[in-house]
Amino acid sequence: MEIESSTIALKDAKSMPSTPPPRNSRKRKRNICLAVIAVILGLVLVIVILGLTVFKARRPVTTVNSVALKDLQFSLDILRLKVYLNATLDVSLSIKNPNKVGFKYSNSSALLKYRGELVGEAPLLASKISADQTLPMNITLTLMADRLLSNSDLYSDIMSGTLPLTTFTRISGKVYILKIFKIHVVSTTTCDVNIDVTNRSVANQTCRYKTKL
């Protein structure tokens, strides 16, 4: 009888349902999950706020400080109504980075044009401008005389005493916000320069600036 009662008791113990985990344990896990989600959402919110305020991408500002005539030599062929011309311009410009992060720009070129025709070119090497810094830049543009030999307007302009030239620079780069967001920036500068042939100097200049994010 004792053996039978022990067997019945063992069967009853096996058939009894297992004890569910305490409610406090489940509640603790849920609270931990909610806390982790809250921290992640808070970090995302802080990053977004900083990206829209302190680290908001701003347009780099390219400014032409001066355009000077370094050299001007010409001779007239009155019989053929042609001009043989050599000219060199020194362009002083600066690029200001108003962002709170660095601005990297790629290789580019400064162009010299005469009535829309490309007559000179100088390289602009890739570089980086630190936050809130201004990078000065001096460019020498030499007019390629051979490109003007067939231009019929050159003789008339030289005889009038004014040589119209145009300088063009294009800076293309990227601003990295918090090393997460990448914003492409293009800044262009166009300057119309009138050369006084008689005095061999820059008579006047007008510059136009454009920046696109």
PDB file of C-alpha atoms in Angstrom:
ATOM      1  CA  MET A   1       0.000   0.000   0.000  1.00  0.00           C
ATOM      2  CA  GLU A   2       2.792   2.379   0.751  1.00  0.00           C
ATOM      3  CA  ILE A   3       4.346   1.759  -2.686  1.00  0.00           C
ATOM      4  CA  GLU A   4       1.065   2.395  -4.435  1.00  0.00           C
ATOM      5  CA  SER A   5       0.452   5.655  -2.564  1.00  0.00           C
ATOM      6  CA  SER A   6       3.960   6.865  -3.397  1.00  0.00           C
ATOM      7  CA  THR A   7       3.416   6.129  -7.074  1.00  0.00           C
ATOM      8  CA  ILE A   8       0.112   7.985  -7.105  1.00  0.00           C
ATOM      9  CA  ALA A   9       1.711  10.985  -5.355  1.00  0.00           C
ATOM     10  CA  LEU A  10       4.530  11.059  -7.958  1.00  0.00           C
ATOM     11  CA  LYS A  11       2.032  10.957 -10.815  1.00  0.00           C
ATOM     12  CA  ASP A  12       0.035  13.759  -9.220  1.00  0.00           C
ATOM     13  CA  ALA A  13       3.211  15.858  -8.897  1.00  0.00           C
ATOM     14  CA  LYS A  14       4.083  15.331 -12.582  1.00  0.00           C
ATOM     15  CA  SER A  15       0.581  16.221 -13.696  1.00  0.00           C
ATOM     16  CA  MET A  16       0.596  19.525 -11.785  1.00  0.00           C
ATOM     17  CA  PRO A  17       1.168  22.627 -14.060  1.00  0.00           C
ATOM     18  CA  SER A  18       4.575  24.389 -13.846  1.00  0.00           C
ATOM     19  CA  THR A  19       4.725  27.582 -11.836  1.00  0.00           C
ATOM     20  CA  PRO A  20       4.503  30.689 -14.116  1.00  0.00           C
ATOM     21  CA  PRO A  21       7.338  33.236 -13.881  1.00  0.00           C
ATOM     22  CA  PRO A  22       6.660  35.986 -11.437  1.00  0.00           C
ATOM     23  CA  ARG A  23       4.988  39.117 -12.759  1.00  0.00           C
ATOM     24  CA  ASN A  24       7.800  41.324 -11.488  1.00  0.00           C
ATOM     25  CA  SER A  25      10.273  39.672 -13.878  1.00  0.00           C
ATOM     26  CA  ARG A  26       8.069  40.315 -16.918  1.00  0.00           C
ATOM     27  CA  LYS A  27       7.453  43.881 -15.849  1.00  0.00           C
ATOM     28  CA  ARG A  28      11.176  44.481 -15.382  1.00  0.00           C
ATOM     29  CA  LYS A  29      11.966  43.235 -18.925  1.00  0.00           C
ATOM     30  CA  ARG A  30       9.228  45.399 -20.386  1.00  0.00           C
ATOM     31  CA  ASN A  31      10.545  48.469 -18.566  1.00  0.00           C
ATOM     32  CA  ILE A  32      14.071  47.790 -19.854  1.00  0.00           C
ATOM     33  CA  CYS A  33      12.800  47.531 -23.443  1.00  0.00           C
ATOM     34  CA  LEU A  34      10.835  50.771 -23.095  1.00  0.00           C
ATOM     35  CA  ALA A  35      13.868  52.525 -21.610  1.00  0.00           C
ATOM     36  CA  VAL A  36      16.116  51.399 -24.496  1.00  0.00           C
ATOM     37  CA  ILE A  37      13.556  52.578 -27.078  1.00  0.00           C
ATOM     38  CA  ALA A  38      13.214  55.914 -25.280  1.00  0.00           C
ATOM     39  CA  VAL A  39      17.004  56.433 -25.282  1.00  0.00           C
ATOM     40  CA  ILE A  40      17.253  55.630 -29.006  1.00  0.00           C
ATOM     41  CA  LEU A  41      14.391  57.996 -29.860  1.00  0.00           C
ATOM     42  CA  GLY A  42      15.998  60.696 -27.700  1.00  0.00           C
ATOM     43  CA  LEU A  43      19.345  60.342 -29.492  1.00  0.00           C
ATOM     44  CA  VAL A  44      17.642  60.501 -32.893  1.00  0.00           C
ATOM     45  CA  LEU A  45      15.730  63.613 -31.812  1.00  0.00           C
ATOM     46  CA  VAL A  46      18.924  65.314 -30.567  1.00  0.00           C
ATOM     47  CA  ILE A  47      20.739  64.517 -33.844  1.00  0.00           C
ATOM     48  CA  VAL A  48      17.856  65.902 -35.909  1.00  0.00           C
ATOM     49  CA  ILE A  49      17.674  69.095 -33.815  1.00  0.00           C
ATOM     50  CA  LEU A  50      21.437  69.650 -34.099  1.00  0.00           C
ATOM     51  CA  GLY A  51      21.320  68.975 -37.838  1.00  0.00           C
ATOM     52  CA  LEU A  52      18.588  71.585 -38.292  1.00  0.00           C
ATOM     53  CA  THR A  53      20.108  74.240 -36.018  1.00  0.00           C
ATOM     54  CA  VAL A  54      23.759  74.286 -34.974  1.00  0.00           C
ATOM     55  CA  PHE A  55      25.023  72.026 -37.753  1.00  0.00           C
ATOM     56  CA  LYS A  56      22.615  73.176 -40.444  1.00  0.00           C
ATOM     57  CA  ALA A  57      24.394  73.319 -43.829  1.00  0.00           C
ATOM     58  CA  ARG A  58      25.143  76.868 -44.964  1.00  0.00           C
ATOM     59  CA  ARG A  59      26.350  78.113 -48.310  1.00  0.00           C
ATOM     60  CA  PRO A  60      30.113  78.733 -48.640  1.00  0.00           C
ATOM     61  CA  VAL A  61      30.735  82.299 -49.801  1.00  0.00           C
ATOM     62  CA  THR A  62      33.167  82.951 -52.658  1.00  0.00           C
ATOM     63  CA  THR A  63      34.313  86.567 -52.937  1.00  0.00           C
ATOM     64  CA  VAL A  64      36.553  88.165 -55.569  1.00  0.00           C
ATOM     65  CA  ASN A  65      38.674  90.654 -53.651  1.00  0.00           C
ATOM     66  CA  SER A  66      40.490  92.132 -56.640  1.00  0.00           C
ATOM     67  CA  VAL A  67      41.344  91.655 -60.287  1.00  0.00           C
ATOM     68  CA  ALA A  68      44.627  93.203 -61.408  1.00  0.00           C
ATOM     69  CA  LEU A  69      46.244  93.402 -64.824  1.00  0.00           C
ATOM     70  CA  LYS A  70      49.685  91.885 -64.449  1.00  0.00           C
ATOM     71  CA  ASP A  71      50.797  92.194 -68.059  1.00  0.00           C
ATOM     72  CA  LEU A  72      49.411  93.530 -71.337  1.00  0.00           C
ATOM     73  CA  GLN A  73      51.213  93.548 -74.661  1.00  0.00           C
ATOM     74  CA  PHE A  74      49.676  94.021 -78.077  1.00  0.00           C
ATOM     75  CA  SER A  75      50.536  95.033 -81.594  1.00  0.00           C
ATOM     76  CA  LEU A  76      48.283  96.096 -84.464  1.00  0.00           C
ATOM     77  CA  ASP A  77      48.370  94.840 -88.028  1.00  0.00           C
ATOM     78  CA  ILE A  78      46.463  97.650 -89.697  1.00  0.00           C
ATOM     79  CA  LEU A  79      46.654  96.176 -93.193  1.00  0.00           C
ATOM     80  CA  ARG A  80      45.101  92.877 -92.088  1.00  0.00           C
ATOM     81  CA  LEU A  81      42.978  94.456 -89.311  1.00  0.00           C
ATOM     82  CA  LYS A  82      44.417  92.037 -86.781  1.00  0.00           C
ATOM     83  CA  VAL A  83      45.711  92.299 -83.234  1.00  0.00           C
ATOM     84  CA  TYR A  84      48.445  90.249 -81.601  1.00  0.00           C
ATOM     85  CA  LEU A  85      47.680  90.257 -77.899  1.00  0.00           C
ATOM     86  CA  ASN A  86      49.170  88.878 -74.688  1.00  0.00           C
ATOM     87  CA  ALA A  87      47.517  89.555 -71.332  1.00  0.00           C
ATOM     88  CA  THR A  88      47.773  88.171 -67.800  1.00  0.00           C
ATOM     89  CA  LEU A  89      45.320  88.764 -64.949  1.00  0.00           C
ATOM     90  CA  ASP A  90      45.923  88.234 -61.231  1.00  0.00           C
ATOM     91  CA  VAL A  91      42.698  87.310 -59.453  1.00  0.00           C
ATOM     92  CA  SER A  92      42.545  87.399 -55.663  1.00  0.00           C
ATOM     93  CA  LEU A  93      39.556  85.605 -54.184  1.00  0.00           C
ATOM     94  CA  SER A  94      38.529  84.040 -50.884  1.00  0.00           C
ATOM     95  CA  ILE A  95      36.207  81.193 -49.930  1.00  0.00           C
ATOM     96  CA  LYS A  96      34.501  81.427 -46.546  1.00  0.00           C
ATOM     97  CA  ASN A  97      33.061  78.315 -44.909  1.00  0.00           C
ATOM     98  CA  PRO A  98      30.322  79.444 -42.447  1.00  0.00           C
ATOM     99  CA  ASN A  99      29.516  75.872 -41.385  1.00  0.00           C
ATOM    100  CA  LYS A 100      30.375  74.306 -38.028  1.00  0.00           C
ATOM    101  CA  VAL A 101      32.015  71.435 -39.894  1.00  0.00           C
ATOM    102  CA  GLY A 102      34.670  71.255 -42.592  1.00  0.00           C
ATOM    103  CA  PHE A 103      33.963  71.776 -46.298  1.00  0.00           C
ATOM    104  CA  LYS A 104      35.818  69.669 -48.890  1.00  0.00           C
ATOM    105  CA  TYR A 105      35.898  70.678 -52.533  1.00  0.00           C
ATOM    106  CA  SER A 106      37.246  68.834 -55.551  1.00  0.00           C
ATOM    107  CA  ASN A 107      39.613  69.884 -58.347  1.00  0.00           C
ATOM    108  CA  SER A 108      38.250  72.622 -60.568  1.00  0.00           C
ATOM    109  CA  SER A 109      39.345  75.403 -62.911  1.00  0.00           C
ATOM    110  CA  ALA A 110      39.205  79.173 -63.181  1.00  0.00           C
ATOM    111  CA  LEU A 111      38.286  80.305 -66.686  1.00  0.00           C
ATOM    112  CA  LEU A 112      39.051  83.451 -68.671  1.00  0.00           C
ATOM    113  CA  LYS A 113      36.672  84.333 -71.493  1.00  0.00           C
ATOM    114  CA  TYR A 114      36.506  86.952 -74.208  1.00  0.00           C
ATOM    115  CA  ARG A 115      32.968  87.576 -75.466  1.00  0.00           C
ATOM    116  CA  GLY A 116      31.942  84.056 -74.459  1.00  0.00           C
ATOM    117  CA  GLU A 117      34.988  82.374 -75.979  1.00  0.00           C
ATOM    118  CA  LEU A 118      37.376  80.496 -73.692  1.00  0.00           C
ATOM    119  CA  VAL A 119      40.833  82.114 -73.952  1.00  0.00           C
ATOM    120  CA  GLY A 120      42.530  81.133 -70.676  1.00  0.00           C
ATOM    121  CA  GLU A 121      42.394  78.606 -67.862  1.00  0.00           C
ATOM    122  CA  ALA A 122      44.048  77.949 -64.486  1.00  0.00           C
ATOM    123  CA  PRO A 123      43.668  74.920 -62.162  1.00  0.00           C
ATOM    124  CA  LEU A 124      42.045  75.088 -58.722  1.00  0.00           C
ATOM    125  CA  LEU A 125      43.395  72.220 -56.655  1.00  0.00           C
ATOM    126  CA  ALA A 126      41.181  70.259 -54.266  1.00  0.00           C
ATOM    127  CA  SER A 127      41.368  71.259 -50.622  1.00  0.00           C
ATOM    128  CA  LYS A 128      39.494  71.420 -47.330  1.00  0.00           C
ATOM    129  CA  ILE A 129      38.290  74.497 -45.443  1.00  0.00           C
ATOM    130  CA  SER A 130      37.886  74.116 -41.685  1.00  0.00           C
ATOM    131  CA  ALA A 131      34.775  75.242 -39.823  1.00  0.00           C
ATOM    132  CA  ASP A 132      34.247  79.030 -39.771  1.00  0.00           C
ATOM    133  CA  GLN A 133      37.465  79.575 -41.728  1.00  0.00           C
ATOM    134  CA  THR A 134      38.252  81.645 -44.844  1.00  0.00           C
ATOM    135  CA  LEU A 135      40.658  80.338 -47.477  1.00  0.00           C
ATOM    136  CA  PRO A 136      42.481  83.011 -49.544  1.00  0.00           C
ATOM    137  CA  MET A 137      43.367  82.079 -53.090  1.00  0.00           C
ATOM    138  CA  ASN A 138      45.454  83.815 -55.763  1.00  0.00           C
ATOM    139  CA  ILE A 139      44.960  82.795 -59.385  1.00  0.00           C
ATOM    140  CA  THR A 140      46.931  83.836 -62.464  1.00  0.00           C
ATOM    141  CA  LEU A 141      45.011  83.715 -65.741  1.00  0.00           C
ATOM    142  CA  THR A 142      46.985  84.063 -68.957  1.00  0.00           C
ATOM    143  CA  LEU A 143      45.207  84.868 -72.188  1.00  0.00           C
ATOM    144  CA  MET A 144      45.974  82.363 -74.965  1.00  0.00           C
ATOM    145  CA  ALA A 145      46.696  84.660 -77.893  1.00  0.00           C
ATOM    146  CA  ASP A 146      46.288  81.985 -80.561  1.00  0.00           C
ATOM    147  CA  ARG A 147      42.600  81.609 -79.697  1.00  0.00           C
ATOM    148  CA  LEU A 148      41.912  85.227 -80.646  1.00  0.00           C
ATOM    149  CA  LEU A 149      43.597  85.373 -84.044  1.00  0.00           C
ATOM    150  CA  SER A 150      40.370  84.670 -85.893  1.00  0.00           C
ATOM    151  CA  ASN A 151      38.139  86.851 -83.720  1.00  0.00           C
ATOM    152  CA  SER A 152      37.034  89.901 -85.683  1.00  0.00           C
ATOM    153  CA  ASP A 153      35.786  91.781 -82.597  1.00  0.00           C
ATOM    154  CA  LEU A 154      39.232  92.040 -81.013  1.00  0.00           C
ATOM    155  CA  TYR A 155      40.532  94.696 -83.417  1.00  0.00           C
ATOM    156  CA  SER A 156      37.485  96.893 -82.813  1.00  0.00           C
ATOM    157  CA  ASP A 157      37.754  96.547 -79.024  1.00  0.00           C
ATOM    158  CA  ILE A 158      41.459  97.430 -78.989  1.00  0.00           C
ATOM    159  CA  MET A 159      40.850 100.462 -81.192  1.00  0.00           C
ATOM    160  CA  SER A 160      38.051 101.598 -78.858  1.00  0.00           C
ATOM    161  CA  GLY A 161      40.450 101.414 -75.913  1.00  0.00           C
ATOM    162  CA  THR A 162      38.486  98.840 -73.863  1.00  0.00           C
ATOM    163  CA  LEU A 163      39.010  95.083 -73.784  1.00  0.00           C
ATOM    164  CA  PRO A 164      36.079  93.187 -72.192  1.00  0.00           C
ATOM    165  CA  LEU A 165      37.017  89.976 -70.381  1.00  0.00           C
ATOM    166  CA  THR A 166      35.135  87.623 -68.068  1.00  0.00           C
ATOM    167  CA  THR A 167      36.497  85.435 -65.281  1.00  0.00           C
ATOM    168  CA  PHE A 168      34.571  82.411 -64.067  1.00  0.00           C
ATOM    169  CA  THR A 169      35.237  80.121 -61.084  1.00  0.00           C
ATOM    170  CA  ARG A 170      33.254  77.109 -59.932  1.00  0.00           C
ATOM    171  CA  ILE A 171      33.796  75.436 -56.551  1.00  0.00           C
ATOM    172  CA  SER A 172      32.053  72.086 -56.034  1.00  0.00           C
ATOM    173  CA  GLY A 173      32.275  70.207 -52.746  1.00  0.00           C
ATOM    174  CA  LYS A 174      30.539  68.457 -49.876  1.00  0.00           C
ATOM    175  CA  VAL A 175      29.627  69.272 -46.291  1.00  0.00           C
ATOM    176  CA  TYR A 176      29.352  66.335 -43.865  1.00  0.00           C
ATOM    177  CA  ILE A 177      26.902  66.983 -40.997  1.00  0.00           C
ATOM    178  CA  LEU A 178      27.743  64.876 -37.902  1.00  0.00           C
ATOM    179  CA  LYS A 179      29.441  62.423 -40.300  1.00  0.00           C
ATOM    180  CA  ILE A 180      25.958  61.164 -41.177  1.00  0.00           C
ATOM    181  CA  PHE A 181      24.401  63.599 -43.643  1.00  0.00           C
ATOM    182  CA  LYS A 182      26.262  64.507 -46.845  1.00  0.00           C
ATOM    183  CA  ILE A 183      25.230  67.753 -48.584  1.00  0.00           C
ATOM    184  CA  HIS A 184      26.529  68.752 -52.014  1.00  0.00           C
ATOM    185  CA  VAL A 185      27.402  72.433 -52.518  1.00  0.00           C
ATOM    186  CA  VAL A 186      28.255  74.338 -55.719  1.00  0.00           C
ATOM    187  CA  SER A 187      29.482  77.947 -55.644  1.00  0.00           C
ATOM    188  CA  THR A 188      30.106  79.969 -58.820  1.00  0.00           C
ATOM    189  CA  THR A 189      31.551  83.439 -59.372  1.00  0.00           C
ATOM    190  CA  THR A 190      31.426  85.420 -62.604  1.00  0.00           C
ATOM    191  CA  CYS A 191      33.259  88.735 -62.988  1.00  0.00           C
ATOM    192  CA  ASP A 192      33.013  91.046 -65.990  1.00  0.00           C
ATOM    193  CA  VAL A 193      36.279  92.984 -66.278  1.00  0.00           C
ATOM    194  CA  ASN A 194      36.971  95.900 -68.606  1.00  0.00           C
ATOM    195  CA  ILE A 195      40.640  96.479 -69.411  1.00  0.00           C
ATOM    196  CA  ASP A 196      41.754 100.033 -70.217  1.00  0.00           C
ATOM    197  CA  VAL A 197      44.136  99.373 -73.098  1.00  0.00           C
ATOM    198  CA  THR A 198      45.688 102.834 -73.056  1.00  0.00           C
ATOM    199  CA  ASN A 199      46.489 102.889 -69.330  1.00  0.00           C
ATOM    200  CA  ARG A 200      47.083  99.132 -69.189  1.00  0.00           C
ATOM    201  CA  SER A 201      44.900  98.729 -66.111  1.00  0.00           C
ATOM    202  CA  VAL A 202      41.525  97.401 -64.975  1.00  0.00           C
ATOM    203  CA  ALA A 203      38.952 100.107 -65.618  1.00  0.00           C
ATOM    204  CA  ASN A 204      36.092  98.434 -63.729  1.00  0.00           C
ATOM    205  CA  GLN A 205      34.747  95.070 -62.695  1.00  0.00           C
ATOM    206  CA  THR A 206      31.329  93.660 -61.817  1.00  0.00           C
ATOM    207  CA  CYS A 207      30.960  90.310 -60.067  1.00  0.00           C
ATOM    208  CA  ARG A 208      27.987  88.014 -59.641  1.00  0.00           C
ATOM    209  CA  TYR A 209      27.816  85.209 -57.079  1.00  0.00           C
ATOM    210  CA  LYS A 210      25.657  82.119 -56.954  1.00  0.00           C
ATOM    211  CA  THR A 211      25.611  79.205 -54.511  1.00  0.00           C
ATOM    212  CA  LYS A 212      23.442  76.106 -54.683  1.00  0.00           C
ATOM    213  CA  LEU A 213      22.903  73.397 -52.053  1.00  0.00           C
TER     214      LEU A 213
END
